[in-house]
Amino acid sequence: MSKKIILLLLIFAFSFMSVGYASINSVALNITGSIESQPQSGVFISSVVLVDSKNADVNNSQIISAYQTNLESNIHLSPETTDSYITYDITFHNNSTTNYYYTGSTYDERFYSNNDITYEEINIPIGDLLAAGKRKTYQIKFKYNTSTVPSQNNLESCINFNFKKGYSVTYENISVIDQPTYVLEGETLVTSLTLNDISAPIEVKLGGNILNSSAYIYNNYTVTLTNVTADVHIRQLKKYTITNMVKNGSFEEGLTNWMETGTEGSWHQVNISMHGSYGYYRIPSASQYNYIRQVISWISSHKYYYYGYAISSTTQRFTSDVTNKGGMFTVTTGPSSWTKGSVIYTPDFTGDNTISVNFQNSTDNIIVDGIGVIDLTLAFGSGNEPNKTWCDQNIGYFDGSITVYK
């Protein structure tokens, strides 16, 4: 009786040892001929399933282990015909937060026992994206690469499917013809652009941030960006025509098109200017209620960029608004440089109303120049209007209409 108990204990012990060995190899064998890997990090093989075979010794063929992206197998093909193969579905899981791209499979000759048997990768092209958090299933097909049956019909191998971190390369307003759609982490992107409009400039974003043109090389319609560390987006800017609705906004013609309110003669032309040859100023003794105004035709719900420039010998306050309708901007002026004030204004009415240029309790000569009003909705389209920051950076003073790129 005691011998039977000892024998039973030994059987249990070997069983636990077998379980431990399977755990070390990070695979769980099941009776369907497939394997499922245990949780791992980054990109790894999550399952391998036998899906097709012809004249192969399926019973003796086995997937020994699948860990990370390494597949260890022992394949037995037919000892009688070269028309023999065995195919597996391999599912890869990317459980990271970074995109990975397939760069091809490799193996060490020391762990590839039979060069008369090769393998074919099916539906797994070089550069294929395995997106963050996603799974993809590919196939591997083992087969003879000889015209006659070799003396050895089995292959023991360890194949590594290589995935590397990478980033997408996307294009906008550009005809994409054989241009790279991804770049591996830390590598250099070189892409030749087929532009829809060769006169329009391009914009390059890295990780959503617009790069200064000094951060990349753009020569002969080819972009070169080194040490890529985030997704890249390249777009050709679109051409738009914008019109300054203010007439004589730089006061080159004195107060033509402007109305002076309050005490007549409170405003004077001066040969200090931000644009052109002249600016305009209000004498210090004039009341703060002495404005200059111009009529503008407004459209309800349109977005307008309203702006102007001022400079003063001491610190002062320059203000301008849509008369009695809001749309005010106020900025502090000084002697060192011209100060730009601006606002995005959306009227709740349609019709004519004046803009008013004024100073807050000025005790000094403030010179004003470059007053402008742009109907952004008319120029760029509803929902595509640029914000104040973009307008401040890209729209200066001009007369009439000009072309801008956005």
Coordinates of C-alpha atoms in Angstrom, one line a residue:
M1 CA 0.0 0.0 0.0
S2 CA 2.8 2.4 0.9
K3 CA 4.5 1.7 -2.5
K4 CA 1.3 2.7 -4.3
I5 CA 1.1 6.0 -2.3
I6 CA 4.7 6.8 -3.1
L7 CA 4.1 6.1 -6.8
L8 CA 1.1 8.3 -6.7
L9 CA 3.0 11.1 -5.1
L10 CA 5.7 10.8 -7.8
I11 CA 3.1 11.1 -10.5
F12 CA 1.8 14.3 -8.9
A13 CA 5.3 15.7 -8.6
F14 CA 6.0 15.1 -12.3
S15 CA 2.7 16.7 -13.2
F16 CA 3.5 19.9 -11.3
M17 CA 7.0 20.0 -12.9
S18 CA 5.3 19.8 -16.3
V19 CA 3.0 22.7 -15.4
G20 CA 5.9 24.7 -14.3
Y21 CA 7.8 24.1 -17.5
A22 CA 4.8 25.2 -19.6
S23 CA 4.6 28.4 -17.5
I24 CA 8.3 29.2 -18.1
N25 CA 7.8 29.0 -21.9
S26 CA 4.8 31.3 -21.6
V27 CA 2.5 29.1 -23.7
A28 CA -0.6 27.2 -22.9
L29 CA -1.0 24.1 -25.2
N30 CA -4.6 23.0 -26.0
I31 CA -6.0 20.0 -27.7
T32 CA -6.8 21.8 -31.0
G33 CA -3.2 22.1 -32.0
S34 CA -3.0 25.8 -31.2
I35 CA -1.2 27.7 -28.5
E36 CA -2.1 30.9 -26.6
S37 CA 0.6 32.9 -24.9
Q38 CA 0.5 34.3 -21.4
P39 CA 0.4 38.1 -20.9
Q40 CA 3.6 39.8 -22.1
S41 CA 4.6 43.4 -22.9
G42 CA 5.0 45.4 -26.1
V43 CA 4.3 43.3 -29.2
F44 CA 4.0 39.6 -28.7
I45 CA 2.4 36.5 -30.3
S46 CA -0.9 35.9 -28.6
S47 CA -2.0 32.8 -30.4
V48 CA -0.9 30.2 -33.0
V49 CA -3.5 28.1 -34.7
L50 CA -3.1 25.3 -37.3
V51 CA -5.4 26.3 -40.2
D52 CA -4.3 24.3 -43.3
S53 CA -2.1 21.4 -44.4
K54 CA -1.5 19.1 -47.3
N55 CA 0.4 15.8 -47.1
A56 CA 2.0 16.9 -43.9
D57 CA 2.6 14.9 -40.7
V58 CA 0.3 17.1 -38.6
N59 CA 0.4 14.7 -35.6
N60 CA 4.1 15.1 -35.2
S61 CA 4.3 18.8 -36.1
Q62 CA 4.1 21.1 -33.1
I63 CA 4.5 24.6 -32.0
I64 CA 6.9 24.3 -29.1
S65 CA 6.7 27.9 -27.8
A66 CA 5.7 31.4 -28.7
Y67 CA 7.3 34.1 -26.6
Q68 CA 7.3 37.8 -27.5
T69 CA 7.7 37.6 -31.3
N70 CA 9.7 34.4 -31.4
L71 CA 8.1 31.2 -32.7
E72 CA 9.8 27.9 -32.0
S73 CA 8.4 24.9 -33.9
N74 CA 9.1 21.4 -35.1
I75 CA 7.5 20.8 -38.5
H76 CA 7.1 17.5 -40.3
L77 CA 6.3 17.4 -43.9
S78 CA 5.7 14.4 -46.2
P79 CA 8.5 11.9 -46.7
E80 CA 7.0 11.0 -50.1
T81 CA 6.1 14.1 -52.0
T82 CA 7.2 17.8 -52.2
D83 CA 3.6 18.8 -52.6
S84 CA 3.4 19.1 -48.8
Y85 CA 2.8 22.1 -46.5
I86 CA 1.4 23.2 -43.2
T87 CA 0.0 26.6 -42.4
Y88 CA -0.6 28.4 -39.1
D89 CA -2.4 31.6 -38.2
I90 CA -0.3 33.8 -36.0
T91 CA -1.9 36.6 -34.0
F92 CA 0.2 39.4 -32.7
H93 CA -0.9 41.8 -30.0
N94 CA 0.5 45.2 -29.5
N95 CA -0.5 46.1 -25.9
S96 CA 1.7 49.2 -25.8
T97 CA 0.6 52.8 -26.4
T98 CA 3.0 53.1 -29.4
N99 CA 2.5 52.0 -33.0
Y100 CA 4.8 49.3 -34.3
Y101 CA 5.6 48.4 -37.9
Y102 CA 6.7 45.0 -39.3
T103 CA 10.3 45.0 -40.6
G104 CA 10.6 41.3 -41.6
S105 CA 11.5 37.9 -40.0
T106 CA 14.9 36.6 -39.1
Y107 CA 16.4 33.4 -37.8
D108 CA 19.7 32.2 -36.6
E109 CA 21.2 29.4 -38.8
R110 CA 22.2 27.5 -35.7
F111 CA 18.5 27.2 -34.9
Y112 CA 17.2 26.3 -38.3
S113 CA 17.8 22.6 -38.9
N114 CA 16.8 22.0 -42.5
N115 CA 17.4 24.4 -45.4
D116 CA 15.4 22.2 -47.7
I117 CA 12.2 23.5 -45.9
T118 CA 11.4 27.1 -46.1
Y119 CA 8.5 29.3 -44.9
E120 CA 6.3 31.8 -46.6
E121 CA 4.8 34.8 -44.8
I122 CA 1.3 35.5 -45.9
N123 CA -0.6 38.8 -45.6
I124 CA 2.3 40.4 -43.6
P125 CA 3.9 43.0 -45.8
I126 CA 7.0 44.9 -44.7
G127 CA 5.9 48.1 -43.1
D128 CA 2.5 46.8 -42.1
L129 CA 1.1 48.8 -39.1
L130 CA 0.3 47.1 -35.8
A131 CA -1.4 50.0 -34.1
A132 CA -1.2 50.6 -30.4
G133 CA -3.6 48.3 -28.5
K134 CA -4.6 46.3 -31.6
R135 CA -4.2 42.7 -32.7
K136 CA -3.5 41.4 -36.2
T137 CA -3.5 37.8 -37.6
Y138 CA -1.0 36.7 -40.3
Q139 CA -0.1 33.3 -41.7
I140 CA 3.1 31.3 -42.0
K141 CA 3.3 28.5 -44.4
F142 CA 6.1 25.8 -44.1
K143 CA 6.9 24.0 -47.4
Y144 CA 9.7 22.3 -49.3
N145 CA 11.9 24.5 -51.5
T146 CA 13.3 21.5 -53.5
S147 CA 12.0 19.7 -56.6
T148 CA 12.7 16.3 -55.0
V149 CA 11.9 15.0 -51.5
P150 CA 15.0 15.5 -49.3
S151 CA 16.3 12.9 -47.0
Q152 CA 15.2 14.9 -44.0
N153 CA 11.5 15.9 -43.8
N154 CA 11.4 17.8 -40.6
L155 CA 12.4 21.4 -39.6
E156 CA 13.3 22.6 -36.1
S157 CA 13.4 26.3 -36.1
C158 CA 13.2 29.5 -34.1
I159 CA 11.9 32.4 -36.2
N160 CA 11.7 36.0 -34.9
F161 CA 9.1 38.3 -36.4
N162 CA 10.5 41.8 -36.0
F163 CA 8.4 44.8 -35.1
K164 CA 9.9 48.2 -34.4
K165 CA 8.4 51.4 -32.9
G166 CA 7.4 53.8 -35.6
Y167 CA 5.3 56.8 -36.4
S168 CA 2.8 57.5 -39.2
V169 CA 3.5 59.9 -42.0
T170 CA 0.3 61.5 -43.3
Y171 CA -0.3 64.1 -46.0
E172 CA -2.8 66.8 -46.7
N173 CA -3.5 68.6 -50.0
I174 CA -0.7 66.5 -51.5
S175 CA -1.0 63.9 -54.2
V176 CA 0.4 60.8 -52.4
I177 CA 2.3 58.7 -55.0
D178 CA 4.8 56.2 -53.6
Q179 CA 5.5 58.4 -50.6
P180 CA 6.4 56.8 -47.2
T181 CA 3.5 56.3 -44.8
Y182 CA 5.6 55.6 -41.8
V183 CA 9.1 56.1 -40.3
L184 CA 10.8 54.1 -37.6
E185 CA 11.6 55.7 -34.3
G186 CA 14.8 57.8 -34.5
E187 CA 15.3 57.3 -38.2
T188 CA 15.3 59.9 -41.0
L189 CA 12.3 60.6 -43.1
V190 CA 12.9 61.4 -46.7
T191 CA 9.8 62.0 -48.8
S192 CA 9.4 63.6 -52.3
L193 CA 6.2 65.5 -52.5
T194 CA 3.8 65.7 -55.5
L195 CA 2.3 69.1 -54.9
N196 CA -1.1 70.2 -56.1
D197 CA 0.1 73.8 -56.3
I198 CA 3.8 74.2 -56.6
S199 CA 3.6 77.9 -55.5
A200 CA 2.0 77.1 -52.2
P201 CA 4.2 76.6 -49.1
I202 CA 4.1 73.4 -47.0
E203 CA 3.8 72.9 -43.2
V204 CA 5.4 70.1 -41.3
K205 CA 4.0 68.9 -37.9
L206 CA 5.8 66.6 -35.5
G207 CA 3.5 65.2 -32.8
G208 CA 0.9 67.8 -33.7
N209 CA 3.3 70.7 -33.3
I210 CA 4.2 72.9 -36.2
L211 CA 8.0 72.8 -36.9
N212 CA 10.0 75.8 -37.7
S213 CA 11.4 75.5 -41.2
S214 CA 14.9 75.3 -39.8
A215 CA 14.0 71.9 -38.2
Y216 CA 13.8 70.1 -41.5
I217 CA 15.2 70.4 -45.0
Y218 CA 12.9 71.3 -47.9
N219 CA 14.6 71.3 -51.2
N220 CA 13.3 70.6 -54.7
Y221 CA 10.0 69.4 -53.2
T222 CA 11.7 66.9 -51.0
V223 CA 11.3 66.9 -47.2
T224 CA 14.1 65.5 -45.0
L225 CA 13.4 65.2 -41.3
T226 CA 16.0 63.5 -39.1
N227 CA 15.5 61.7 -35.8
V228 CA 11.8 61.3 -36.0
T229 CA 10.2 60.9 -32.5
A230 CA 6.5 61.3 -33.2
D231 CA 3.8 61.2 -35.9
V232 CA 4.5 63.4 -38.9
H233 CA 1.9 65.3 -40.8
I234 CA 2.9 67.2 -44.0
R235 CA 0.4 69.5 -45.7
Q236 CA 0.5 72.0 -48.5
L237 CA -1.2 75.2 -47.3
K238 CA -4.3 76.3 -49.1
K239 CA -4.5 79.6 -50.9
Y240 CA -7.1 82.2 -49.8
T241 CA -7.9 85.8 -50.7
I242 CA -8.6 88.2 -47.9
T243 CA -9.9 91.8 -48.2
N244 CA -9.4 94.7 -45.9
M245 CA -12.8 96.3 -45.5
V246 CA -11.3 99.4 -44.1
K247 CA -10.6 102.1 -46.7
N248 CA -7.5 104.2 -46.2
G249 CA -6.6 102.3 -43.0
S250 CA -3.0 103.6 -43.1
F251 CA -4.1 107.2 -43.4
E252 CA -2.0 107.9 -46.5
E253 CA -4.9 110.0 -47.7
G254 CA -5.4 111.8 -44.4
L255 CA -8.9 111.3 -43.0
T256 CA -10.4 110.4 -46.4
N257 CA -13.2 107.7 -45.7
W258 CA -13.0 108.6 -42.0
M259 CA -15.3 110.7 -39.9
E260 CA -14.0 112.8 -37.0
T261 CA -16.3 113.2 -34.0
G262 CA -16.1 115.6 -31.2
T263 CA -13.9 118.7 -31.6
E264 CA -12.9 119.3 -35.2
G265 CA -9.1 119.4 -35.7
S266 CA -8.3 117.1 -32.8
W267 CA -6.6 114.6 -35.2
H268 CA -3.5 115.3 -37.2
Q269 CA -1.4 113.5 -39.8
V270 CA 2.2 112.8 -38.9
N271 CA 5.1 111.3 -40.9
I272 CA 5.7 108.5 -38.4
S273 CA 4.2 105.3 -39.6
M274 CA 4.0 101.5 -39.3
H275 CA 2.8 101.2 -42.9
G276 CA 3.3 103.6 -45.7
S277 CA 4.5 107.2 -45.0
Y278 CA 2.0 108.5 -42.5
G279 CA 0.2 107.8 -39.2
Y280 CA -2.5 109.7 -37.4
Y281 CA -2.6 111.0 -33.8
R282 CA -5.0 112.9 -31.5
I283 CA -3.6 115.9 -29.8
P284 CA -3.3 115.5 -26.0
S285 CA -5.6 118.3 -25.2
A286 CA -8.5 116.7 -27.0
S287 CA -11.3 115.0 -25.1
Q288 CA -11.3 111.2 -24.9
Y289 CA -14.6 111.4 -26.7
N290 CA -13.0 112.6 -29.9
Y291 CA -13.1 109.6 -32.2
I292 CA -12.4 108.8 -35.8
R293 CA -14.9 106.4 -37.3
Q294 CA -15.6 104.6 -40.5
V295 CA -18.7 102.7 -41.7
I296 CA -18.4 99.0 -42.2
S297 CA -21.1 96.6 -43.6
W298 CA -21.5 93.7 -41.3
I299 CA -23.1 90.3 -41.7
S300 CA -24.7 88.6 -38.7
S301 CA -22.8 85.5 -37.3
H302 CA -19.8 86.1 -39.6
K303 CA -16.4 86.2 -37.8
Y304 CA -14.3 89.3 -38.4
Y305 CA -10.7 90.0 -37.6
Y306 CA -10.5 93.6 -36.4
Y307 CA -7.0 95.1 -35.7
G308 CA -4.8 98.1 -35.6
Y309 CA -1.4 99.4 -34.5
A310 CA -0.3 102.2 -32.2
I311 CA 2.9 103.7 -30.7
S312 CA 3.4 106.4 -28.0
S313 CA 6.3 108.2 -26.4
T314 CA 5.0 107.2 -22.9
T315 CA 2.9 104.3 -21.8
Q316 CA -0.7 104.8 -22.9
R317 CA -3.9 102.9 -23.7
F318 CA -5.1 102.4 -27.3
T319 CA -8.7 101.2 -27.8
S320 CA -10.9 100.5 -30.7
D321 CA -14.4 99.0 -31.1
V322 CA -17.5 98.5 -33.2
T323 CA -19.4 101.6 -32.1
N324 CA -21.9 100.6 -29.4
K325 CA -21.8 97.0 -30.6
G326 CA -18.8 95.5 -28.7
G327 CA -15.9 94.1 -30.6
M328 CA -13.5 96.1 -28.5
F329 CA -9.7 95.6 -28.2
T330 CA -7.5 97.6 -25.9
V331 CA -3.7 97.4 -25.7
T332 CA -0.9 99.2 -23.8
T333 CA 1.4 101.2 -26.1
G334 CA 4.9 102.4 -25.6
P335 CA 7.8 104.1 -27.4
S336 CA 9.9 101.0 -28.3
S337 CA 7.8 99.5 -31.1
W338 CA 4.4 99.5 -32.7
T339 CA 1.8 97.5 -30.6
K340 CA -0.9 95.5 -32.3
G341 CA -4.3 95.2 -30.9
S342 CA -6.9 92.8 -32.2
V343 CA -10.1 90.9 -31.6
I344 CA -12.3 88.3 -33.3
Y345 CA -15.7 89.9 -33.5
T346 CA -19.0 88.1 -34.4
P347 CA -21.9 90.6 -34.8
D348 CA -25.4 89.7 -33.9
F349 CA -26.8 92.1 -36.6
T350 CA -26.6 92.6 -40.3
G351 CA -26.1 96.1 -41.7
D352 CA -23.9 99.2 -41.5
N353 CA -22.2 100.3 -38.3
T354 CA -19.0 102.3 -37.7
I355 CA -15.7 101.3 -36.1
S356 CA -14.3 103.8 -33.6
V357 CA -10.7 104.5 -32.9
N358 CA -9.9 106.2 -29.6
F359 CA -7.5 106.4 -26.7
Q360 CA -8.3 106.0 -23.0
N361 CA -7.7 109.3 -21.2
S362 CA -4.6 110.0 -23.3
T363 CA -2.2 112.7 -22.0
D364 CA 0.3 112.1 -24.8
N365 CA 0.4 111.8 -28.5
I366 CA -0.5 108.3 -29.5
I367 CA 0.1 107.6 -33.2
V368 CA -2.3 105.1 -34.8
D369 CA -1.8 103.3 -38.1
G370 CA -2.8 100.1 -40.0
I371 CA -6.5 99.7 -39.1
G372 CA -8.1 96.6 -40.7
V373 CA -11.3 94.5 -40.7
I374 CA -11.3 91.1 -42.4
D375 CA -14.4 89.0 -43.0
L376 CA -12.9 85.6 -42.1
T377 CA -16.1 83.7 -42.8
L378 CA -16.3 85.1 -46.3
A379 CA -12.6 84.5 -47.0
F380 CA -12.1 81.0 -45.4
G381 CA -15.6 79.6 -45.2
S382 CA -17.8 78.9 -42.2
G383 CA -16.2 76.6 -39.7
N384 CA -12.7 77.1 -41.3
E385 CA -12.0 80.6 -40.0
P386 CA -8.6 80.9 -38.4
N387 CA -8.3 81.9 -34.7
K388 CA -6.9 85.1 -33.3
T389 CA -3.4 83.7 -32.8
W390 CA -3.1 82.7 -36.4
C391 CA -4.5 86.0 -37.6
D392 CA -2.1 88.0 -35.4
Q393 CA 0.9 86.0 -36.8
N394 CA -0.1 85.9 -40.4
I395 CA -2.2 89.0 -41.2
G396 CA -0.5 92.4 -41.2
Y397 CA -1.8 95.6 -42.6
F398 CA -2.6 95.8 -46.3
D399 CA -4.8 97.8 -48.6
G400 CA -7.4 96.1 -50.8
S401 CA -7.0 92.3 -51.2
I402 CA -4.0 89.9 -50.8
T403 CA -3.3 86.2 -51.0
V404 CA -2.6 84.3 -47.8
Y405 CA -1.9 80.6 -47.2
K406 CA -3.4 78.6 -44.4

